[in-house]
Tab-separated table of C-alpha atoms and ligand atoms in Angstrom:
chain	number	residue	atom	x	y	z
A	1	MET	CA	96.201	104.017	64.563
A	2	ASN	CA	94.009	105.909	66.656
A	3	VAL	CA	92.303	104.745	69.965
A	4	PRO	CA	90.303	107.608	71.672
A	5	LEU	CA	89.954	108.200	75.939
A	6	LEU	CA	85.718	107.931	74.969
A	7	ASP	CA	84.058	107.354	71.419
A	8	LEU	CA	80.323	108.769	71.710
A	9	LYS	CA	80.079	109.225	67.867
A	10	ALA	CA	79.478	105.135	67.891
A	11	GLN	CA	77.290	103.706	70.242
A	12	TYR	CA	75.335	107.364	68.773
A	13	ARG	CA	75.073	105.520	65.631
A	14	THR	CA	73.657	101.692	66.751
A	15	MET	CA	70.592	103.869	68.329
A	16	LYS	CA	70.695	107.585	66.504
A	17	PRO	CA	66.593	106.449	64.641
A	18	GLU	CA	64.859	105.762	68.046
A	19	ILE	CA	66.748	108.203	69.571
A	20	MET	CA	65.432	111.780	66.959
A	21	ALA	CA	61.812	109.878	67.870
A	22	VAL	CA	62.117	110.073	71.001
A	23	MET	CA	62.621	114.465	70.590
A	24	GLU	CA	60.907	114.960	68.096
A	25	ALA	CA	57.488	113.389	70.661
A	26	VAL	CA	58.668	115.402	73.352
A	27	CYS	CA	59.236	118.373	71.097
A	28	ASP	CA	55.771	117.353	69.603
A	29	GLU	CA	54.281	117.473	73.642
A	30	GLN	CA	56.740	120.626	74.371
A	31	GLY	CA	57.245	119.541	77.873
A	32	PHE	CA	60.697	120.045	79.371
A	33	VAL	CA	60.896	120.443	82.214
A	34	LEU	CA	59.677	116.837	84.917
A	35	GLY	CA	56.090	116.294	83.993
A	36	PRO	CA	55.281	112.160	82.748
A	37	ARG	CA	58.407	111.523	81.017
A	38	VAL	CA	60.668	112.156	84.023
A	39	THR	CA	58.477	110.635	86.590
A	40	GLU	CA	58.147	106.455	83.643
A	41	PHE	CA	62.206	107.001	83.919
A	42	GLU	CA	62.154	108.292	86.994
A	43	GLN	CA	60.432	104.689	87.380
A	44	ALA	CA	62.638	102.749	84.981
A	45	THR	CA	65.436	103.989	86.865
A	46	ALA	CA	63.875	102.762	90.218
A	47	GLN	CA	63.033	99.016	89.353
A	48	TYR	CA	66.356	99.217	87.148
A	49	ILE	CA	68.106	99.315	90.343
A	50	GLY	CA	66.057	97.712	93.301
A	51	SER	CA	65.048	101.326	95.219
A	52	ARG	CA	61.207	102.491	96.506
A	53	SER	CA	61.809	105.553	94.924
A	54	ALA	CA	64.118	107.247	92.372
A	55	ILE	CA	64.854	111.739	91.980
A	56	GLY	CA	65.449	113.094	89.027
A	57	CYS	CA	67.384	116.817	89.469
A	58	ALA	CA	69.212	118.605	87.277
A	59	SER	CA	73.346	116.565	87.511
A	60	GLY	CA	75.077	114.798	90.092
A	61	SER	CA	76.811	117.404	91.451
A	62	ASP	CA	73.121	118.178	92.784
A	63	ALA	CA	71.829	115.085	93.751
A	64	LEU	CA	74.824	114.814	96.311
A	65	LEU	CA	74.001	118.655	97.593
A	66	LEU	CA	70.078	116.932	97.912
A	67	ALA	CA	70.583	114.282	99.313
A	68	LEU	CA	73.222	116.433	101.791
A	69	MET	CA	70.009	118.953	102.225
A	70	ALA	CA	67.305	116.561	103.240
A	71	MET	CA	68.941	115.259	105.702
A	72	GLY	CA	69.691	117.538	107.440
A	73	VAL	CA	72.905	118.947	106.584
A	74	GLN	CA	74.014	122.320	108.073
A	75	ALA	CA	77.062	124.594	108.451
A	76	GLY	CA	79.657	123.632	111.523
A	77	ASP	CA	78.354	119.527	110.655
A	78	GLU	CA	80.970	117.196	109.607
A	79	ILE	CA	81.184	114.572	106.911
A	80	ILE	CA	83.202	112.118	106.201
A	81	THR	CA	84.755	111.779	102.690
A	82	VAL	CA	87.926	110.755	100.768
A	83	PRO	CA	90.272	113.203	99.201
A	84	PHE	CA	90.934	111.423	95.997
A	85	THR	CA	87.072	111.176	94.616
A	86	PHE	CA	85.710	114.101	91.528
A	87	PHE	CA	85.037	117.512	92.694
A	88	ALA	CA	81.589	117.523	93.440
A	89	THR	CA	81.789	115.209	96.181
A	90	ALA	CA	83.709	117.499	98.802
A	91	GLY	CA	82.094	120.884	97.918
A	92	ALA	CA	78.890	119.243	97.837
A	93	ILE	CA	79.354	119.297	101.691
A	94	SER	CA	81.106	123.033	101.824
A	95	ARG	CA	78.416	124.955	99.919
A	96	LEU	CA	75.928	123.696	102.581
A	97	GLY	CA	78.877	125.537	105.198
A	98	ALA	CA	79.274	121.889	106.461
A	99	LYS	CA	82.552	120.482	106.743
A	100	PRO	CA	84.876	117.494	104.690
A	101	VAL	CA	86.513	115.506	107.309
A	102	PHE	CA	88.695	113.899	104.517
A	103	VAL	CA	89.891	109.872	105.011
A	104	ASP	CA	92.044	107.916	103.706
A	105	ILE	CA	91.548	105.686	100.211
A	106	ARG	CA	92.293	101.305	99.853
A	107	PRO	CA	95.059	101.525	97.842
A	108	ASP	CA	94.427	98.532	95.699
A	109	THR	CA	90.628	99.153	94.815
A	110	PHE	CA	90.860	103.166	95.392
A	111	ASN	CA	87.803	102.716	97.669
A	112	ILE	CA	87.793	104.742	101.521
A	113	ASP	CA	89.637	102.335	103.453
A	114	PRO	CA	86.597	101.270	106.177
A	115	ASN	CA	89.353	101.030	108.203
A	116	GLN	CA	90.183	104.574	108.873
A	117	ILE	CA	86.693	105.647	110.032
A	118	GLU	CA	85.365	105.426	112.804
A	119	ARG	CA	89.284	107.217	114.012
A	120	ALA	CA	87.489	110.659	111.783
A	121	ILE	CA	83.675	110.902	113.564
A	122	THR	CA	82.868	112.798	116.171
A	123	PRO	CA	79.635	114.199	117.767
A	124	ARG	CA	79.805	116.666	114.606
A	125	THR	CA	79.157	113.659	111.916
A	126	LYS	CA	76.536	113.795	110.988
A	127	ALA	CA	76.603	111.526	107.622
A	128	ILE	CA	79.938	109.011	105.898
A	129	ILE	CA	80.020	109.623	101.555
A	130	PRO	CA	81.109	106.761	100.152
A	131	VAL	CA	83.089	107.327	95.932
A	132	HIS	CA	81.970	104.220	93.913
A	133	LEU	CA	85.418	105.259	92.488
A	134	PHE	CA	85.877	104.465	88.508
A	135	GLY	CA	82.468	101.625	88.795
A	136	GLN	CA	83.162	99.403	91.150
A	137	CYS	CA	81.340	99.716	95.121
A	138	ALA	CA	83.537	101.247	97.700
A	139	ASP	CA	82.965	98.112	101.071
A	140	MET	CA	79.957	98.904	102.186
A	141	ALA	CA	78.485	96.637	104.322
A	142	ALA	CA	82.295	97.265	106.770
A	143	ILE	CA	81.238	101.193	106.402
A	144	ASN	CA	77.480	100.280	107.410
A	145	GLU	CA	77.800	98.492	110.525
A	146	ILE	CA	80.554	101.512	111.776
A	147	ALA	CA	77.138	104.151	109.880
A	148	LYS	CA	74.899	102.237	112.458
A	149	ARG	CA	76.804	101.747	115.577
A	150	LYS	CA	77.834	106.177	115.011
A	151	ASN	CA	74.216	106.566	114.066
A	152	VAL	CA	75.727	108.855	111.439
A	153	ARG	CA	73.906	108.989	107.957
A	154	VAL	CA	76.222	107.288	104.311
A	155	ILE	CA	75.168	108.592	101.266
A	156	GLU	CA	76.175	106.647	98.107
A	157	ASP	CA	78.363	109.205	95.421
A	158	ALA	CA	77.727	106.062	93.067
A	159	CYS	CA	78.446	108.549	89.828
A	160	GLN	CA	80.484	106.658	88.285
A	161	ALA	CA	78.511	103.527	89.187
A	162	ILE	CA	75.348	103.173	87.968
A	163	GLY	CA	74.477	99.008	87.039
A	164	ALA	CA	77.354	99.098	89.788
A	165	ALA	CA	76.079	95.359	92.969
A	166	GLN	CA	78.452	94.711	96.117
A	167	ASN	CA	76.962	90.959	97.307
A	168	GLY	CA	73.520	91.701	94.655
A	169	LYS	CA	72.082	94.970	94.985
A	170	LYS	CA	73.054	97.557	93.061
A	171	ALA	CA	74.861	100.871	93.246
A	172	GLY	CA	71.789	102.836	95.352
A	173	VAL	CA	70.234	100.687	97.631
A	174	LEU	CA	73.958	100.249	98.996
A	175	GLY	CA	73.127	103.282	102.244
A	176	ASP	CA	70.277	106.266	103.154
A	177	ALA	CA	70.379	107.462	99.584
A	178	GLY	CA	72.380	107.196	95.997
A	179	CYS	CA	73.282	109.832	93.792
A	180	PHE	CA	74.108	109.126	90.595
A	181	SER	CA	75.173	111.505	87.332
A	182	PHE	CA	73.690	111.651	83.737
A	183	PHE	CA	77.007	113.509	82.688
A	184	PRO	CA	78.292	112.412	78.937
A	185	THR	CA	80.586	110.606	79.866
A	186	LYS	CA	78.477	108.237	83.023
A	187	ASN	CA	77.454	104.908	81.454
A	188	LEU	CA	74.494	105.642	81.258
A	189	GLY	CA	75.849	109.281	79.632
A	190	GLY	CA	72.470	111.840	78.524
A	191	PHE	CA	73.408	115.252	76.063
A	192	GLY	CA	74.535	117.118	78.862
A	193	ASP	CA	73.918	117.461	82.194
A	194	GLY	CA	71.854	115.246	84.885
A	195	GLY	CA	70.815	113.399	87.565
A	196	LEU	CA	69.184	111.067	90.353
A	197	LEU	CA	68.474	110.058	93.514
A	198	THR	CA	67.535	106.219	94.635
A	199	THR	CA	65.807	105.438	98.113
A	200	ASP	CA	64.527	102.891	99.924
A	201	ASN	CA	62.727	105.475	102.342
A	202	SER	CA	60.022	107.253	101.363
A	203	THR	CA	60.606	110.607	104.571
A	204	LEU	CA	63.570	110.889	101.911
A	205	ALA	CA	62.006	110.711	99.576
A	206	ASP	CA	59.857	112.662	100.248
A	207	ALA	CA	62.099	115.604	101.395
A	208	LEU	CA	63.956	115.602	97.461
A	209	ALA	CA	60.987	115.994	95.595
A	210	MET	CA	60.629	118.729	97.534
A	211	LEU	CA	63.784	120.562	98.069
A	212	ARG	CA	64.360	120.491	93.955
A	213	VAL	CA	61.865	122.474	92.992
A	214	HIS	CA	62.415	125.075	95.643
A	215	GLY	CA	61.652	123.468	98.904
A	216	SER	CA	57.387	123.324	97.803
A	217	ARG	CA	54.973	120.640	97.206
A	218	VAL	CA	51.873	122.656	96.645
A	219	ARG	CA	53.178	125.989	93.850
A	220	TYR	CA	54.219	128.925	95.571
A	221	LEU	CA	54.078	127.815	98.694
A	222	HIS	CA	57.328	127.121	100.685
A	223	GLU	CA	57.799	124.815	103.145
A	224	ALA	CA	61.877	124.369	103.312
A	225	VAL	CA	64.223	126.723	101.493
A	226	GLY	CA	65.211	124.945	98.503
A	227	ILE	CA	66.693	124.749	94.834
A	228	ASN	CA	66.124	124.473	91.412
A	229	SER	CA	66.865	121.178	90.372
A	230	ARG	CA	64.998	118.857	87.553
A	231	LEU	CA	66.182	116.620	85.317
A	232	ASP	CA	64.568	117.721	81.657
A	233	ALA	CA	62.214	115.345	80.305
A	234	LEU	CA	64.119	115.749	76.980
A	235	GLN	CA	67.345	114.328	79.186
A	236	ALA	CA	64.964	111.571	80.554
A	237	ALA	CA	63.216	110.771	77.750
A	238	VAL	CA	66.522	110.400	75.222
A	239	LEU	CA	68.103	108.619	78.843
A	240	HIS	CA	65.418	105.984	79.071
A	241	VAL	CA	65.548	104.307	75.616
A	242	LYS	CA	69.903	104.407	76.576
A	243	LEU	CA	69.273	102.424	79.840
A	244	LYS	CA	67.678	99.229	77.879
A	245	TYR	CA	71.737	98.950	77.136
A	246	LEU	CA	73.176	99.865	79.738
A	247	ASP	CA	73.752	96.454	80.685
A	248	GLN	CA	74.823	95.105	77.262
A	249	TRP	CA	77.347	97.499	77.169
A	250	ALA	CA	78.368	96.991	80.891
A	251	ASP	CA	79.297	92.924	79.521
A	252	GLY	CA	80.628	94.884	76.756
A	253	ARG	CA	83.248	97.820	79.321
A	254	ARG	CA	84.018	93.656	81.319
A	255	ARG	CA	84.544	91.890	78.329
A	256	ASN	CA	87.269	94.472	77.288
A	257	ALA	CA	88.816	94.512	80.917
A	258	ASP	CA	89.428	90.204	80.792
A	259	ARG	CA	90.891	91.421	77.413
A	260	TYR	CA	93.431	93.692	78.800
A	261	ARG	CA	93.518	91.185	81.392
A	262	GLN	CA	94.941	88.438	78.850
A	263	LEU	CA	96.881	91.097	76.758
A	264	PHE	CA	98.624	92.980	79.108
A	265	THR	CA	100.443	89.118	81.242
A	266	ALA	CA	100.548	87.300	77.933
A	267	ALA	CA	103.332	90.826	77.346
A	268	LYS	CA	104.783	90.338	80.359
A	269	LEU	CA	103.574	93.575	81.171
A	270	VAL	CA	101.732	93.118	84.946
A	271	ASP	CA	105.790	93.987	86.942
A	272	ARG	CA	105.915	96.985	84.879
A	273	ILE	CA	101.682	98.470	85.379
A	274	THR	CA	99.208	96.791	88.391
A	275	LEU	CA	96.033	96.342	86.767
A	276	PRO	CA	92.346	97.689	88.504
A	277	VAL	CA	91.778	95.383	91.443
A	278	THR	CA	88.655	94.486	92.175
A	279	ALA	CA	87.450	93.369	95.804
A	280	PRO	CA	85.660	90.102	96.171
A	281	GLY	CA	81.659	90.585	96.590
A	282	ASN	CA	80.907	93.824	93.709
A	283	PHE	CA	79.944	93.892	89.989
A	284	HIS	CA	82.618	96.763	88.260
A	285	VAL	CA	81.108	98.045	85.445
A	286	TYR	CA	84.673	100.293	84.584
A	287	ASN	CA	83.926	103.444	84.270
A	288	GLN	CA	86.993	104.101	84.121
A	289	TYR	CA	90.037	101.143	83.540
A	290	THR	CA	92.187	102.482	85.284
A	291	ILE	CA	95.923	101.405	86.065
A	292	ARG	CA	98.818	102.333	87.682
A	293	VAL	CA	101.877	103.562	87.108
A	294	GLN	CA	105.667	104.930	87.716
A	295	LYS	CA	106.612	107.509	85.018
A	296	ARG	CA	102.750	108.019	84.089
A	297	ASP	CA	103.356	111.204	82.951
A	298	GLU	CA	106.086	109.664	80.321
A	299	LEU	CA	103.900	107.299	79.085
A	300	ARG	CA	101.035	109.571	79.307
A	301	ALA	CA	102.924	110.870	76.744
A	302	PHE	CA	104.074	108.617	74.301
A	303	MET	CA	100.586	107.410	74.089
A	304	LYS	CA	99.106	111.026	73.111
A	305	ASP	CA	101.794	110.743	70.415
A	306	LYS	CA	101.148	107.462	68.632
A	307	GLY	CA	97.637	108.150	69.055
A	308	VAL	CA	96.320	106.507	72.024
A	309	GLY	CA	93.532	108.431	74.896
A	310	THR	CA	94.343	108.932	78.127
A	311	GLU	CA	93.524	110.642	81.086
A	312	ILE	CA	94.337	111.283	84.137
A	313	TYR	CA	91.836	110.751	87.115
A	314	TYR	CA	92.597	112.834	89.153
A	315	PRO	CA	95.694	114.471	88.973
A	316	LEU	CA	95.244	116.230	92.883
A	317	PRO	CA	94.022	115.315	96.084
A	318	MET	CA	91.350	117.154	97.847
A	319	HIS	CA	93.210	117.745	100.685
A	320	LEU	CA	95.607	119.497	98.318
A	321	GLN	CA	93.171	122.036	96.303
A	322	ASN	CA	93.550	126.016	96.826
A	323	CYS	CA	89.722	126.187	97.906
A	324	TYR	CA	90.029	123.830	100.931
A	325	ARG	CA	94.014	125.260	101.996
A	326	ASP	CA	91.620	126.582	105.367
A	327	LEU	CA	91.488	123.232	106.443
A	328	GLY	CA	94.564	122.818	106.869
A	329	HIS	CA	95.980	119.706	105.004
A	330	GLN	CA	99.975	119.341	104.272
A	331	LYS	CA	101.134	117.215	102.125
A	332	GLY	CA	101.707	113.631	103.178
A	333	ALA	CA	98.359	114.114	105.515
A	334	PHE	CA	96.386	111.370	102.708
A	335	PRO	CA	99.333	109.335	101.620
A	336	VAL	CA	97.462	106.911	99.850
A	337	SER	CA	95.617	109.884	97.709
A	338	GLU	CA	98.082	111.209	97.270
A	339	ARG	CA	100.297	108.460	95.531
A	340	ALA	CA	97.204	107.492	94.380
A	341	ALA	CA	97.169	110.601	92.383
A	342	GLU	CA	100.921	110.331	91.072
A	343	GLU	CA	100.388	107.202	89.391
A	344	VAL	CA	97.286	107.005	88.055
A	345	LEU	CA	96.295	105.516	84.288
A	346	SER	CA	92.403	105.380	82.792
A	347	LEU	CA	92.974	103.558	79.323
A	348	PRO	CA	90.347	103.410	76.817
A	349	ILE	CA	87.229	101.042	78.427
A	350	PHE	CA	84.368	101.910	76.188
A	351	ALA	CA	82.593	99.295	74.982
A	352	GLU	CA	82.996	99.766	71.160
A	353	LEU	CA	85.974	99.408	71.691
A	354	THR	CA	87.484	96.276	68.839
A	355	ASP	CA	89.828	93.930	69.286
A	356	ALA	CA	92.664	95.235	66.854
A	357	GLN	CA	92.040	98.094	69.280
A	358	LEU	CA	92.255	96.559	72.723
A	359	VAL	CA	95.922	95.309	71.134
A	360	TYR	CA	97.292	98.350	69.694
A	361	VAL	CA	96.517	99.885	73.450
A	362	VAL	CA	98.466	97.040	75.447
A	363	GLU	CA	101.526	97.519	72.069
A	364	THR	CA	101.650	100.809	72.836
A	365	VAL	CA	102.569	100.501	76.121
A	366	LYS	CA	104.560	97.468	75.860
A	367	GLN	CA	106.886	99.381	72.608
A	368	PHE	CA	107.340	102.718	75.121
A	369	PHE	CA	108.621	99.602	77.759
A	370	ASP	CA	110.641	98.260	75.933
A	371	HIS	CA	112.424	102.074	75.114
A	372	ARG	CA	113.686	101.892	78.642
B	401	LIG	C1	80.809	113.222	87.807
B	401	LIG	C2	81.133	112.685	89.145
B	401	LIG	C3	80.159	114.017	89.911
B	401	LIG	C4	79.005	114.974	89.843
B	401	LIG	O1	78.652	114.889	88.582
B	401	LIG	P1	78.113	115.607	87.550
B	401	LIG	O2	76.509	115.357	87.023
B	401	LIG	O3	79.494	115.814	87.143
B	401	LIG	O4	77.263	116.902	88.104
B	401	LIG	C5	80.020	113.539	91.468
B	401	LIG	N1	81.398	112.358	91.815
B	401	LIG	C6	81.919	112.001	90.892
B	401	LIG	C7	82.330	110.143	91.341
B	401	LIG	C8	81.542	111.017	89.584
B	401	LIG	O5	82.492	111.256	88.991
């Protein structure tokens, strides 16, 4: 049997005619950058998330960059985030000459540990970027309480968490601004790069809309030095079709996660591997289903041999990346992140998986341990 980590073709097959129809319509219209298709998608997404505004842009990475720019972050400022994330979170900070100040994660959810934030705050701290890793929200009540008291902003890196929620509110309205990615592997994936910001703050929304078009509100008049980061009409049209199915896909991912728990428990594997943990109040959308396991690399090679795709998100924490050696962090500085990087393994979780495939994945893990 073959079980890929992600099969985008299976999803596409279910809605090909609908997608082709809107792509043809956009081609007939010959309007490709921003415009009514993008505005309609922004409005639909704002409504879905429950935010006052949504602003499309070219990628999740740019959404993070634009959020920081709109908040006036400058060279020398400090921004708190986690070392256990995709590079874009830290990269956006560095692009502005600001300094990423890392705070370790919790071992259960892989999200920022609120108990360690306060001691990382200095007079230069401008914002905290919690990452809703793998599709579940960081502890936003605790983070917002600290941010409010210390007068710093909160930017959600919700790139892996569209549709996730905490105590009934969706990711994207749990801080000052939310950043989303439509990279094809995300839960809402476009046919290329794309991104979006959400906010309830109209001043911030205005600034974001200006900054994404070179700091211009009126054509050829520039109020600030912005960037070129716009969402394409083709992407918006495709994403607008796919948005309708997003909850259904999240349900499928959640059903698969439940089934894995049942199967791993029945196979008596829960002493050998640690299954994902959902924090109380969280609605997890499983962009990744990430287990912890010793001998991770051996298991991964064994699974590959047996036709099961897996991936390591992420093998090297930010503080140990070559590009950040000037920050002066040593191995051991963020032990929970470092240990996670050695133990995590993401298994196939996409909605279209069959029960036979889920059973096969678990049987393959069992086989690995039976031979040891
Ligand atoms: C995907 C991702 C990003 C960046 O999104 P792009 O659209 O690929 O630029 C940022 N942060 C996290 C946590 C991500 O998973």
